[in-house]
Short mmCIF file of C-alpha atoms in Angstrom, two decimals:
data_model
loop_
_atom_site.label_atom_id
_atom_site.label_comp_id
_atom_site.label_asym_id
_atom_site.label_seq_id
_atom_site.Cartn_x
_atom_site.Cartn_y
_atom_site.Cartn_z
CA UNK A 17 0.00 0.00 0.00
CA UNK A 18 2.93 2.44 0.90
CA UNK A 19 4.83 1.54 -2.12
CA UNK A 20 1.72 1.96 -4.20
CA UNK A 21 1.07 5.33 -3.12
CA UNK A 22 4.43 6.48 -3.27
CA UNK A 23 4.80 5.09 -6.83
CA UNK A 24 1.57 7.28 -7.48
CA UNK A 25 2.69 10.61 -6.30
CA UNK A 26 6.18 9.98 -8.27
CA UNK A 27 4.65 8.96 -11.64
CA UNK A 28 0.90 10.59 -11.98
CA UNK A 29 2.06 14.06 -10.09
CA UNK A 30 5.96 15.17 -9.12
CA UNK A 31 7.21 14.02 -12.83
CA UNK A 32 4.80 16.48 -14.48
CA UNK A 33 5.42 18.76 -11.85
CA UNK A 34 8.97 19.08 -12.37
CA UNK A 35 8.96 18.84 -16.47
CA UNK A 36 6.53 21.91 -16.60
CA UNK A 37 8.83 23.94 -14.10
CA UNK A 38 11.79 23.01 -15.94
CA UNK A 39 9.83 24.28 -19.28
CA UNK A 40 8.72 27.53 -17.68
CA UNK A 41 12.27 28.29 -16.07
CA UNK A 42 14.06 27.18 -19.34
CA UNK A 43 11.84 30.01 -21.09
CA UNK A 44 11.72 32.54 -18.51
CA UNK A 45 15.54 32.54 -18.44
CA UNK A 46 16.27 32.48 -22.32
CA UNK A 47 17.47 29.01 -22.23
CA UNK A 48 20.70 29.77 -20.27
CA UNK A 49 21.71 26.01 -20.33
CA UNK A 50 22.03 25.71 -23.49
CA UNK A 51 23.01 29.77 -24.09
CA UNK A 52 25.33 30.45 -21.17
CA UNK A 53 27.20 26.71 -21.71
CA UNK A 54 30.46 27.98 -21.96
CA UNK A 55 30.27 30.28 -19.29
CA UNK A 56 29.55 27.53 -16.91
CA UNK A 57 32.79 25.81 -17.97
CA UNK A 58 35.29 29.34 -18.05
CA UNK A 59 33.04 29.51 -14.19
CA UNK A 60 34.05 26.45 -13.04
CA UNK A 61 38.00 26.22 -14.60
CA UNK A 62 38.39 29.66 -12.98
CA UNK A 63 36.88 29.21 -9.68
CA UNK A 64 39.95 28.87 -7.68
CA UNK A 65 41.19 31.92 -8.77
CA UNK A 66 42.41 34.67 -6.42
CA UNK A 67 40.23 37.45 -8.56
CA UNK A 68 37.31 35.10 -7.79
CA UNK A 69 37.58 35.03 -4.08
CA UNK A 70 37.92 38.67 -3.81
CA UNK A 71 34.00 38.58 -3.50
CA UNK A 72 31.37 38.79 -0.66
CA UNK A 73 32.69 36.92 2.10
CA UNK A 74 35.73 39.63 2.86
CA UNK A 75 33.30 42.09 4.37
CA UNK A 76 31.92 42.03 8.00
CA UNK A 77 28.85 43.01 9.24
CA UNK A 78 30.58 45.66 10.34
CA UNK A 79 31.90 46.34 6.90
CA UNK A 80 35.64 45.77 8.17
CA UNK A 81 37.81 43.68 6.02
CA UNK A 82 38.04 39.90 7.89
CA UNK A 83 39.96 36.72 6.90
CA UNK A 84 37.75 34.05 6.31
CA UNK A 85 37.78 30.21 5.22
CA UNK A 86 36.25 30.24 2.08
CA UNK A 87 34.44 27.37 -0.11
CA UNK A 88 35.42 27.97 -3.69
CA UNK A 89 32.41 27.12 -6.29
CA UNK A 90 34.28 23.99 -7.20
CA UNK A 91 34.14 22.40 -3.51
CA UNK A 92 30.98 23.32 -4.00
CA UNK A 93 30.19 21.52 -6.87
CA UNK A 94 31.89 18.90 -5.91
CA UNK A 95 29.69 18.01 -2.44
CA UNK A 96 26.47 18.45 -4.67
CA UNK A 97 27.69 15.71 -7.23
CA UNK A 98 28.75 13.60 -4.26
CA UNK A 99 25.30 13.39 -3.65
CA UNK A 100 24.25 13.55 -7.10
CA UNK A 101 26.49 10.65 -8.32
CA UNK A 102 25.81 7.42 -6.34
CA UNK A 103 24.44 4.12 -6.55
CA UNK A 104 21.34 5.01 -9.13
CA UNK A 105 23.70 6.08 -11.82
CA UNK A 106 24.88 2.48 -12.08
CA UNK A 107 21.62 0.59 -10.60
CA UNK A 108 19.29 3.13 -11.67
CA UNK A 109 20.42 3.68 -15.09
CA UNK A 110 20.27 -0.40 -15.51
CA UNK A 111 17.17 -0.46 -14.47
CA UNK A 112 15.27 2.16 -16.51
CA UNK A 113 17.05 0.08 -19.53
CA UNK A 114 15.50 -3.37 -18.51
CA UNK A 115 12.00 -2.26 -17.90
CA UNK A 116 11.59 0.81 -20.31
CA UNK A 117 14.47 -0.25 -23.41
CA UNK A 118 16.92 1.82 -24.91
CA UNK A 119 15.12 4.33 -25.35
CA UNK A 120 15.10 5.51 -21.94
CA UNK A 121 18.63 6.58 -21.98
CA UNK A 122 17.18 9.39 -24.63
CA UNK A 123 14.54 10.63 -22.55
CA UNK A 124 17.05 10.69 -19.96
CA UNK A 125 18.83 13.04 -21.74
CA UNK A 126 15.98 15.46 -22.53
CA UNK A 127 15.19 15.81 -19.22
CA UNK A 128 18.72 16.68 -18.09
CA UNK A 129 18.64 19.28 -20.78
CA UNK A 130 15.18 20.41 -19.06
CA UNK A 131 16.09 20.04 -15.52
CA UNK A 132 19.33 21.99 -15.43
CA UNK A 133 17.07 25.35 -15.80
CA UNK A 134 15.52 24.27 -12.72
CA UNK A 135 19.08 23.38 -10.78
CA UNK A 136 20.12 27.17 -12.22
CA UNK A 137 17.33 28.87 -10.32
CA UNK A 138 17.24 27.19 -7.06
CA UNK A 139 21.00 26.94 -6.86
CA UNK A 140 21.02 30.89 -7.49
CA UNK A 141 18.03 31.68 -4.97
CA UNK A 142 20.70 29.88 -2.46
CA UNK A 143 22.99 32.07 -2.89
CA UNK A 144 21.13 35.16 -2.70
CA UNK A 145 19.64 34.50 0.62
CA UNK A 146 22.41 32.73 2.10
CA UNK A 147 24.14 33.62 5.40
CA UNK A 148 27.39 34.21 7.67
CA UNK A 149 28.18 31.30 9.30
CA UNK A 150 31.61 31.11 11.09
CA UNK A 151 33.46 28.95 8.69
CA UNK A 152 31.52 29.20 5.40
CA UNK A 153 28.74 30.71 4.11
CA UNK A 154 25.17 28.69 4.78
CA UNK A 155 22.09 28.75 3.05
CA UNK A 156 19.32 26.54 1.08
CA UNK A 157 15.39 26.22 0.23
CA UNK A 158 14.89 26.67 4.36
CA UNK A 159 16.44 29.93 4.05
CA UNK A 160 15.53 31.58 1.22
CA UNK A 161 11.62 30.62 2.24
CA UNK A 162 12.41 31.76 5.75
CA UNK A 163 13.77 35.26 4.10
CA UNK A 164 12.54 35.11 0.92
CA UNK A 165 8.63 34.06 1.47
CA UNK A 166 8.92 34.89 5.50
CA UNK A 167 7.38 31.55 5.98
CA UNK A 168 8.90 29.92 8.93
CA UNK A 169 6.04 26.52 8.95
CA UNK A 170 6.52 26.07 5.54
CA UNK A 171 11.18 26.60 5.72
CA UNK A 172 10.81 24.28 9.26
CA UNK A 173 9.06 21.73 7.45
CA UNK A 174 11.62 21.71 4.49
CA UNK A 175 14.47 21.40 7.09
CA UNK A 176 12.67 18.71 8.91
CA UNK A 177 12.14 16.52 5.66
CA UNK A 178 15.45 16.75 4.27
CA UNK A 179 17.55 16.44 7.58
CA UNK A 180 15.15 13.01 7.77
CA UNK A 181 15.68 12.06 4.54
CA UNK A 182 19.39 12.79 3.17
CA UNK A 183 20.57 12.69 6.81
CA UNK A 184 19.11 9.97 7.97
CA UNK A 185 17.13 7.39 5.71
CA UNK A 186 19.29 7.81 2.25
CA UNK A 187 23.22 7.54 4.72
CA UNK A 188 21.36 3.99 5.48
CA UNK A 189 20.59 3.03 1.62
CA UNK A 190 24.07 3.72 1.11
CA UNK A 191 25.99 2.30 3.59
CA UNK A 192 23.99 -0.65 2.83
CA UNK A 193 24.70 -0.84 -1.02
CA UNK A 194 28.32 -0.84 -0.31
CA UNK A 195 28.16 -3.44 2.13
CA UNK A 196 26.39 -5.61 -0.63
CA UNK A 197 28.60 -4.99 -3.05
CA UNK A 198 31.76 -5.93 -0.96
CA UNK A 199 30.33 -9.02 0.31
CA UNK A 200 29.70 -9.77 -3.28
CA UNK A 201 32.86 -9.13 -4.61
CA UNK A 202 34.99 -10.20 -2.17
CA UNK A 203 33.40 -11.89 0.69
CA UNK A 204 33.69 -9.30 3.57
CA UNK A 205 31.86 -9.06 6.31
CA UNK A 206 29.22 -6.49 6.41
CA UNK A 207 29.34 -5.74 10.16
CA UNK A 208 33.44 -5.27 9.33
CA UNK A 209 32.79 -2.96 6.63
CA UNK A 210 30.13 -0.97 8.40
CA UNK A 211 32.73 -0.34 11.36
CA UNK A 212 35.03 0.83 8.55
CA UNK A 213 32.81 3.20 7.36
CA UNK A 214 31.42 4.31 10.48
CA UNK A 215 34.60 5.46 11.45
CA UNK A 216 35.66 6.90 7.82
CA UNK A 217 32.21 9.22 8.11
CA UNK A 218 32.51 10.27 11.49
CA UNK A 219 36.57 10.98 10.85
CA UNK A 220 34.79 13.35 7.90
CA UNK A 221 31.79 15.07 9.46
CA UNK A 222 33.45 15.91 12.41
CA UNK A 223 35.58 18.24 10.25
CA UNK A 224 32.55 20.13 8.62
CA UNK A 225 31.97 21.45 5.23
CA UNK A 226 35.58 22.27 5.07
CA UNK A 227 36.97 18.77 5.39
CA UNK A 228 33.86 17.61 3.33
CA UNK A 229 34.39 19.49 0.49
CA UNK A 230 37.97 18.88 1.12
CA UNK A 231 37.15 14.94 0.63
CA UNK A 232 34.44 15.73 -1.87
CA UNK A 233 36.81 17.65 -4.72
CA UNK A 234 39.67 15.41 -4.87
CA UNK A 235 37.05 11.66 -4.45
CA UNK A 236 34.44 13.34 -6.94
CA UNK A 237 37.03 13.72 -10.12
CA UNK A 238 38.55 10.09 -9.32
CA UNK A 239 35.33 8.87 -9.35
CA UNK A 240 33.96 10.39 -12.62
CA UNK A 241 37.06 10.64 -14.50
CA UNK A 242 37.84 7.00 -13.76
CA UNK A 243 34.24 5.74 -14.84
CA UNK A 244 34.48 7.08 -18.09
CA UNK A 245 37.45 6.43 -18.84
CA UNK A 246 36.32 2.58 -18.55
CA UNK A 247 33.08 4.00 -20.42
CA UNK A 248 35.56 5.19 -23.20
CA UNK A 249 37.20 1.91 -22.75
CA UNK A 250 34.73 -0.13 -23.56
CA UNK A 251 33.09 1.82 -26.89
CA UNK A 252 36.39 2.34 -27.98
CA UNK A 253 36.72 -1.29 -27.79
CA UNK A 254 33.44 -1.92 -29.97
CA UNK A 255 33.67 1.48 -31.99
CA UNK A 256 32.11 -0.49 -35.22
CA UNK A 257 28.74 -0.69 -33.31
CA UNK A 258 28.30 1.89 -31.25
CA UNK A 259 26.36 3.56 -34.18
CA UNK A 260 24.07 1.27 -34.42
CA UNK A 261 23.80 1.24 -30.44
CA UNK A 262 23.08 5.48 -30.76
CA UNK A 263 20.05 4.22 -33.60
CA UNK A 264 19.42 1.65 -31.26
CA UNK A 265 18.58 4.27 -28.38
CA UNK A 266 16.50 6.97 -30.89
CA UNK A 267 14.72 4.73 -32.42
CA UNK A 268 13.49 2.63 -29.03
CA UNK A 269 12.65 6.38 -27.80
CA UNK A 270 10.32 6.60 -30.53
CA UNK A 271 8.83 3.83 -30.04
CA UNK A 272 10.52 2.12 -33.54
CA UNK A 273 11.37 -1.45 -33.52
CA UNK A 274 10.77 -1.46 -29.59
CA UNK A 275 13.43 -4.55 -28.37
CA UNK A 276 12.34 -3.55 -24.53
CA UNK A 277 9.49 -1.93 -23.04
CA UNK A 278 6.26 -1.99 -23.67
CA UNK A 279 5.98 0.85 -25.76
CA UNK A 280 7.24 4.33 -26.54
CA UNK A 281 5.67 5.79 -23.13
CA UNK A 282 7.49 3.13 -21.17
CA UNK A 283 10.75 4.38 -22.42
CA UNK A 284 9.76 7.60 -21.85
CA UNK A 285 8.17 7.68 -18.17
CA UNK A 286 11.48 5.55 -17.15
CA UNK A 287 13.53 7.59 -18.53
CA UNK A 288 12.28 10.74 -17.21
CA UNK A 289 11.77 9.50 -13.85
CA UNK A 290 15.67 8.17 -13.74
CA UNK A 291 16.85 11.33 -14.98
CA UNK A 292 15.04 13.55 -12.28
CA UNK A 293 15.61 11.14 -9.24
CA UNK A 294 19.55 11.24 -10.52
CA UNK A 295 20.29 14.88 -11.16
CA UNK A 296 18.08 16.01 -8.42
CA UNK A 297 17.07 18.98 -10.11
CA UNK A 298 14.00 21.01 -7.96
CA UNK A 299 14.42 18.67 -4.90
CA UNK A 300 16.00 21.53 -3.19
CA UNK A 301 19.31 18.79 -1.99
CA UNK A 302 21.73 20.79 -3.97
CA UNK A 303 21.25 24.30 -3.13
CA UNK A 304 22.41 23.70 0.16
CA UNK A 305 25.65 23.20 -0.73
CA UNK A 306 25.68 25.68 -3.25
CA UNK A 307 25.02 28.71 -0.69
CA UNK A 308 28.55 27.50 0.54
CA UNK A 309 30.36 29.02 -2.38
CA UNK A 310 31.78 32.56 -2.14
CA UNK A 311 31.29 33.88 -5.45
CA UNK A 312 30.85 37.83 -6.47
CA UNK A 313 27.31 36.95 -8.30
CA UNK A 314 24.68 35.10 -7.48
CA UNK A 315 24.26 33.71 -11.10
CA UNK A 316 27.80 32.55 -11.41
CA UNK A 317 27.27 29.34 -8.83
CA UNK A 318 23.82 28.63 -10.46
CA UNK A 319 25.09 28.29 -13.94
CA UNK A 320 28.04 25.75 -12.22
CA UNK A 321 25.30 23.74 -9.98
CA UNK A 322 23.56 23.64 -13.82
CA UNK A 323 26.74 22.27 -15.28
CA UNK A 324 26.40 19.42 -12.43
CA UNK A 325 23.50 18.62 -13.76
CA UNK A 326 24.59 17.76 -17.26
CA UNK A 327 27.94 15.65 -15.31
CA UNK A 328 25.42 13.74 -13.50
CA UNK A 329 23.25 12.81 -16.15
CA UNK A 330 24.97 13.47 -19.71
CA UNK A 331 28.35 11.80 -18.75
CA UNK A 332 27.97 9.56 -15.80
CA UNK A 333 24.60 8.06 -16.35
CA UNK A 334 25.59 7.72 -20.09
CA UNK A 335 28.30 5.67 -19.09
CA UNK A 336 26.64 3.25 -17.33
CA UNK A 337 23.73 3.08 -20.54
CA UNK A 338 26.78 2.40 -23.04
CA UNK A 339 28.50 0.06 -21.15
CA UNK A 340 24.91 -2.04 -20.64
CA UNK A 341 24.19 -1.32 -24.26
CA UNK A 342 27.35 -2.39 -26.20
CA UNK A 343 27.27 -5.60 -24.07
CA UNK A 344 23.94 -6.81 -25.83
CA UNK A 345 22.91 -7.94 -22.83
CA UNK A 346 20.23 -5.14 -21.85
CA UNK A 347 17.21 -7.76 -22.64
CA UNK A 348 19.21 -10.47 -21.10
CA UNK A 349 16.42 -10.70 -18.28
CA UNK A 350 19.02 -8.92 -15.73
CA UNK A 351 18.32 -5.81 -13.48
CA UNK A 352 19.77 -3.24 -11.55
CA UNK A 353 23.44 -3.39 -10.14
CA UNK A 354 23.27 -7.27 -11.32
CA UNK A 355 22.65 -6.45 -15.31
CA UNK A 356 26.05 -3.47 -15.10
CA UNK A 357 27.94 -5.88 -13.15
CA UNK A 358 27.53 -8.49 -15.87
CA UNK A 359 27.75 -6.18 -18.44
CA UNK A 360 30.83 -5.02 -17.45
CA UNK A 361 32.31 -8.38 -17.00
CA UNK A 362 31.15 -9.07 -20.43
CA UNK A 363 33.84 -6.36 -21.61
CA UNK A 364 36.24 -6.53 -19.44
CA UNK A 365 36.26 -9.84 -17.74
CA UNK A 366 36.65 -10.89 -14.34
CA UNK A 367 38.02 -7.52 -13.06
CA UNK A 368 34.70 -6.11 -14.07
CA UNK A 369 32.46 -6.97 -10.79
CA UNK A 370 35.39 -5.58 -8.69
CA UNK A 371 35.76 -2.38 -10.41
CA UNK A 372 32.20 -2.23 -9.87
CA UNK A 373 32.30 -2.91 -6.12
CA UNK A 374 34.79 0.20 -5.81
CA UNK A 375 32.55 2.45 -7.93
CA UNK A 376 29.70 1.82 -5.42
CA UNK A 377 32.38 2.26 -2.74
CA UNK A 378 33.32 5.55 -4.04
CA UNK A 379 30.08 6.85 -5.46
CA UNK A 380 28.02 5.56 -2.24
CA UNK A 381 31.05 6.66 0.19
CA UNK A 382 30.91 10.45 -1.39
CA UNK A 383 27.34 10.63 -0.99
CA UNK A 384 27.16 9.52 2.31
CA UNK A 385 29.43 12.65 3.80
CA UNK A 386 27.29 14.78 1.51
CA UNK A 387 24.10 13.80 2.28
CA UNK A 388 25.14 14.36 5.86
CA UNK A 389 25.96 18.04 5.17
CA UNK A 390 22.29 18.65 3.71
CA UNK A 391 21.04 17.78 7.24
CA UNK A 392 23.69 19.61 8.97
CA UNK A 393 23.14 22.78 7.14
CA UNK A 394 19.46 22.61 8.22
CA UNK A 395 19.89 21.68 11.54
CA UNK A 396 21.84 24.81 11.96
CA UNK A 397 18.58 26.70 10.13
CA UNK A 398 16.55 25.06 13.06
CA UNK A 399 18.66 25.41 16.32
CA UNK A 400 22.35 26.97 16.91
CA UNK A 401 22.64 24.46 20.22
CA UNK A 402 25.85 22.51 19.66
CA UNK A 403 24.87 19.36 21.47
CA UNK A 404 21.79 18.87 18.84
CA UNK A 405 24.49 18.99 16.06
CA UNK A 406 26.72 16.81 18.28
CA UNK A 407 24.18 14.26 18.14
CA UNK A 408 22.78 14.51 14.46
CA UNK A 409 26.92 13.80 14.03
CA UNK A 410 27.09 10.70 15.66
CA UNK A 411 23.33 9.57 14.66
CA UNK A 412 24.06 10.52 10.79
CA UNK A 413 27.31 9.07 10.52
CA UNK A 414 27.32 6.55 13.26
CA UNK A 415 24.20 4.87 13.81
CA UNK A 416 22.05 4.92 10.60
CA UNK A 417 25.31 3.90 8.64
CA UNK A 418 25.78 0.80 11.21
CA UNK A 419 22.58 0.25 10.72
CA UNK A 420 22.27 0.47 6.95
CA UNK A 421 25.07 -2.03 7.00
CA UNK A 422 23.13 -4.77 8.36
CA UNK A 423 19.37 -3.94 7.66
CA UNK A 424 16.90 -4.60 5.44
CA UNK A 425 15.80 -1.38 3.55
CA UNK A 426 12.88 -1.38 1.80
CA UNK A 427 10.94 -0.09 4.03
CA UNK A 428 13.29 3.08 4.32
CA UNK A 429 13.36 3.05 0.91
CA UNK A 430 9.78 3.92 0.93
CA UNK A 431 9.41 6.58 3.48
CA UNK A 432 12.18 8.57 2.43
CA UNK A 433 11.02 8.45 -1.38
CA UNK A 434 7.92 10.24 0.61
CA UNK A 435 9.44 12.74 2.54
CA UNK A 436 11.67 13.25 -0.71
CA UNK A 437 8.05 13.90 -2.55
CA UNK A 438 7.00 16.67 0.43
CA UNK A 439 9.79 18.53 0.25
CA UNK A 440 10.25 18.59 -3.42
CA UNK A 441 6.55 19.80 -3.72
CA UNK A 442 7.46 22.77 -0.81
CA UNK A 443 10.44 23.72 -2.85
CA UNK A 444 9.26 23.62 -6.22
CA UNK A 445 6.50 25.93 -4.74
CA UNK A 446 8.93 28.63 -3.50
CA UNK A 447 11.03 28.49 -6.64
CA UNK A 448 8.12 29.52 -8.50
CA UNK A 449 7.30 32.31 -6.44
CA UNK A 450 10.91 33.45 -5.95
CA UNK A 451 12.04 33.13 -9.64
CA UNK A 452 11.55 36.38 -10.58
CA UNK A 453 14.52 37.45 -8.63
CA UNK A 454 16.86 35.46 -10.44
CA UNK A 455 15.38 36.18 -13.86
CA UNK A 456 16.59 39.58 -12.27
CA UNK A 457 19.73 37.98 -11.89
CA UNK A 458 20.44 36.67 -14.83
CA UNK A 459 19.58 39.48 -16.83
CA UNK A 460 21.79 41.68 -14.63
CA UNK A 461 24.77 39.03 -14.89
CA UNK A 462 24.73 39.17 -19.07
CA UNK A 463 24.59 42.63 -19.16
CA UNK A 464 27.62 42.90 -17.17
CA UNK A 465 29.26 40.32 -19.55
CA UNK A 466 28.49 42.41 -22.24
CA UNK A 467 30.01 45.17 -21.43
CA UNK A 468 33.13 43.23 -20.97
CA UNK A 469 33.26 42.69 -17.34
CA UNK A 470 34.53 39.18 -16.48
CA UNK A 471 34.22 39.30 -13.04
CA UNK A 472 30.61 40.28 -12.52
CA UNK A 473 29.25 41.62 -9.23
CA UNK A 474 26.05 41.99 -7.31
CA UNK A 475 24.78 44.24 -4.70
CA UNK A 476 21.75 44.11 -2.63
CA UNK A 477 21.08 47.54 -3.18
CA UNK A 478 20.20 46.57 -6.72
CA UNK A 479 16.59 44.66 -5.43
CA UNK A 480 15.68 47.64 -2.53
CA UNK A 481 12.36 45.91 -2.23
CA UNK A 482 14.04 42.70 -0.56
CA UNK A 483 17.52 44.75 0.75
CA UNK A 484 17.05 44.20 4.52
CA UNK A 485 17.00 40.21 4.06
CA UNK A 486 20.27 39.93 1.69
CA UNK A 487 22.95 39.53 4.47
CA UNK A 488 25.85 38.62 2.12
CA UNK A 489 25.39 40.93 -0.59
#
């Protein structure tokens, strides 16, 4: 019954949902995924630069100049693909293949296309209502509702759901999918590898978002650059088909010569759904990292949380779809982690399942720390008492990873797909009502570009109607 009515709410209402406010933010901010593409990439090579941290985090409140610890927009980045890159974009992607056919993989990549608008705005609304915090900046959906909409039921319930469900319930799914895959691959003991990574978390979140985006931007980059480079691997090693695997995938999407699926609409509701439940676009996970970033703009950490989405989805994902798909063996009857595990074996042979079981380590490992920072940043929202954060610490990297380790999780599964649902519908709401701001934004940021500025700059003084809830700026 639970799983039915979560199912429900994911297919029937939060898909459309999310597609239509992808649409309308695509449109309403002159389609700056696809327009601003290679400022993302210029944004994200340059954002260790010196010029770059000369930006908002240098002044006081009391306007004097202070040295502080800053958290460049590529730590940034990094934490929110932590989270963004995990188990689903090897079991997910697998999945979506065996029950909806190639063809998913293309509607995959139509709503990563779509969804990236979405990541641009939230990711930006972050930003402009975040706050001072003593090591960092902080900020989120619960903030910029708390300042933004001055709705403090409506922020507390955000920070509720998501310190329950990335803090809690999803640390659990994946200590638990790396304990599988070890055991799997090479016989270990679950309750020896949960100890392991009890103590690797706590070691981690202990330090804060310093030592977690420390982690985050040198484990993210192994991860990803070392996945498709075995991606690259194995088309390279089948070049002569992969043409006819790219046909393959547009022509399944279509709903031509289905080989999987039941018909064009099963490819595409699959597809969709692993494509939004990957990149996390609207879910409101991501901006709370993003608010970390000390940028001069707003816009410019937007435009890189988009670019995460197209790493997540374009390039990760995709690896795992052409690995599955040069194999042959997506309608081999296989699912999940078990269908990349043998499709990988298939090209590689019997190192295949153990480079998997160290992607899952990685991947799973990354998003555990990250997750854990989502919760932290809104328990600090919620309460500045140091023994609550104490014991969300211990709880969120101690006890629900032990316990992931050894538990069945469907269950959890479940309820945190739920909460998930809540909290996407509350931010999705406030995004709408907030947009206009960063259409604002972005306007402002291009016509500072134009003008040949490359380091563009924002002051609250430029939106006097919201000036006196802009602490940062």
């Amino acid at each position: 019954m639970l799983q039915s009515f979560n199912d429900f709410i994911w297919t029937y209402i939060l898909v459309g949902l999310l597609i239509a406010c992808g649409l309308w933010f695509t449109w309403k901010t002159k389609f700056v995924q696809f327009r601003m593409l290679r400022e993302m990439i210029r944004l994200l090579k340059d954002s260790g630069t010196r010029e770059e941290h000369e930006g908002n985090s240098q002044k006081g409140k009391s306007g004097i100049i202070e040295k502080t610890k800053h958290i460049t927009s590529f730590q940034a980045f990094a934490v929110s693909l932590a989270t963004r890159v995990g188990t689903g974009n090897m079991a997910g992607v697998a999945t979506a293949i065996a029950i909806g056919g190639p063809g998913a993989c293309f509607w995959m990549w139509v709503i990563a296309l779509i969804g990236s608008a979405t990541a641009f705005v939230e990711s930006t609304l972050a930003q402009l209502f975040k706050r001072r915090h003593q090591d960092s900046f902080i900020g989120g959906p619960a903030y910029y509702i708390a300042k933004g909409l001055h709705s403090k039921w409506m922020s507390w319930l955000f920070a509720i759901l998501i310190t329950l469900t990335f803090g809690l319930s999803y640390n659990s799914i994946q200590s638990n999918t790396i304990c599988g895959a070890m055991e799997q691959a090479f016989g270990w003991n679950p309750v020896t590898v949960g100890i392991v990574l009890v103590a690797l978390s706590l070691l981690i979140v202990f330090g804060g978002i310093q030592r977690i985006a420390k982690v985050s931007s040198v484990l993210v980059p192994v991860m990803a650059v070392g996945y498709l480079l075995l991606a690259l691997y194995v088309v390279f090693s089948n070049i002569t088909i992969f043409p006819d695997v790219m046909k393959l995938i547009v022509e399944n999407a279509f709903g031509v010569n289905q080989a999987v699926g039941g018909s064009v609409g099963a490819a595409m509701m699959v597809g969709v759904k692993r494509g939004l439940f990957s990149n996390e676009a609207g879910e409101g996970s991501a901006p709370n990292v993003a608010a970390t970033a000390d940028v001069s703009h707003p816009v410019k950490q937007g435009l890189i949380q988009a670019l995460g989405v197209f790493t997540d989805t374009l390039v990760v994902c995709s690896c795992t779809a052409f690995i599955i798909l040069v194999s042959g063996l997506y309608d081999s009857g296989l699912n999940g982690i078990n269908l990349t595990q043998t499709a990988l074996q298939s090209e590689v042979g019997e190192a295949g399942p153990v480079f998997v079981a160290v992607a899952i380590f990685l991947f799973a490992f990354s998003s555990i720390i990250g997750n854990y920072y989502y919760g932290e940043a809104n328990i600090r929202f919620m309460t500045s008492n140091k023994w609550v954060l104490m014991a969300f610490r211990i709880c969120s990297g101690g006890v629900v990873v032990m316990f992931g380790a050894l538990a069945s999780l469907d269950v959890v599964w479940t309820l945190g797909d739920i909460c998930m649902a809540v909290l996407t519908f509350v931010n999705i709401l406030a995004i709408l009502l907030l947009g206009k701001y960063v259409f604002r934004l972005a306007d402002d940021y291009r016509s500072q570009r134009r003008k040949g500025i490359k380091n563009p700059r924002f002051s609250k003084s430029q939106f006097p109607e919201i000036q006196e809830d802009l602490e940062c700026w």
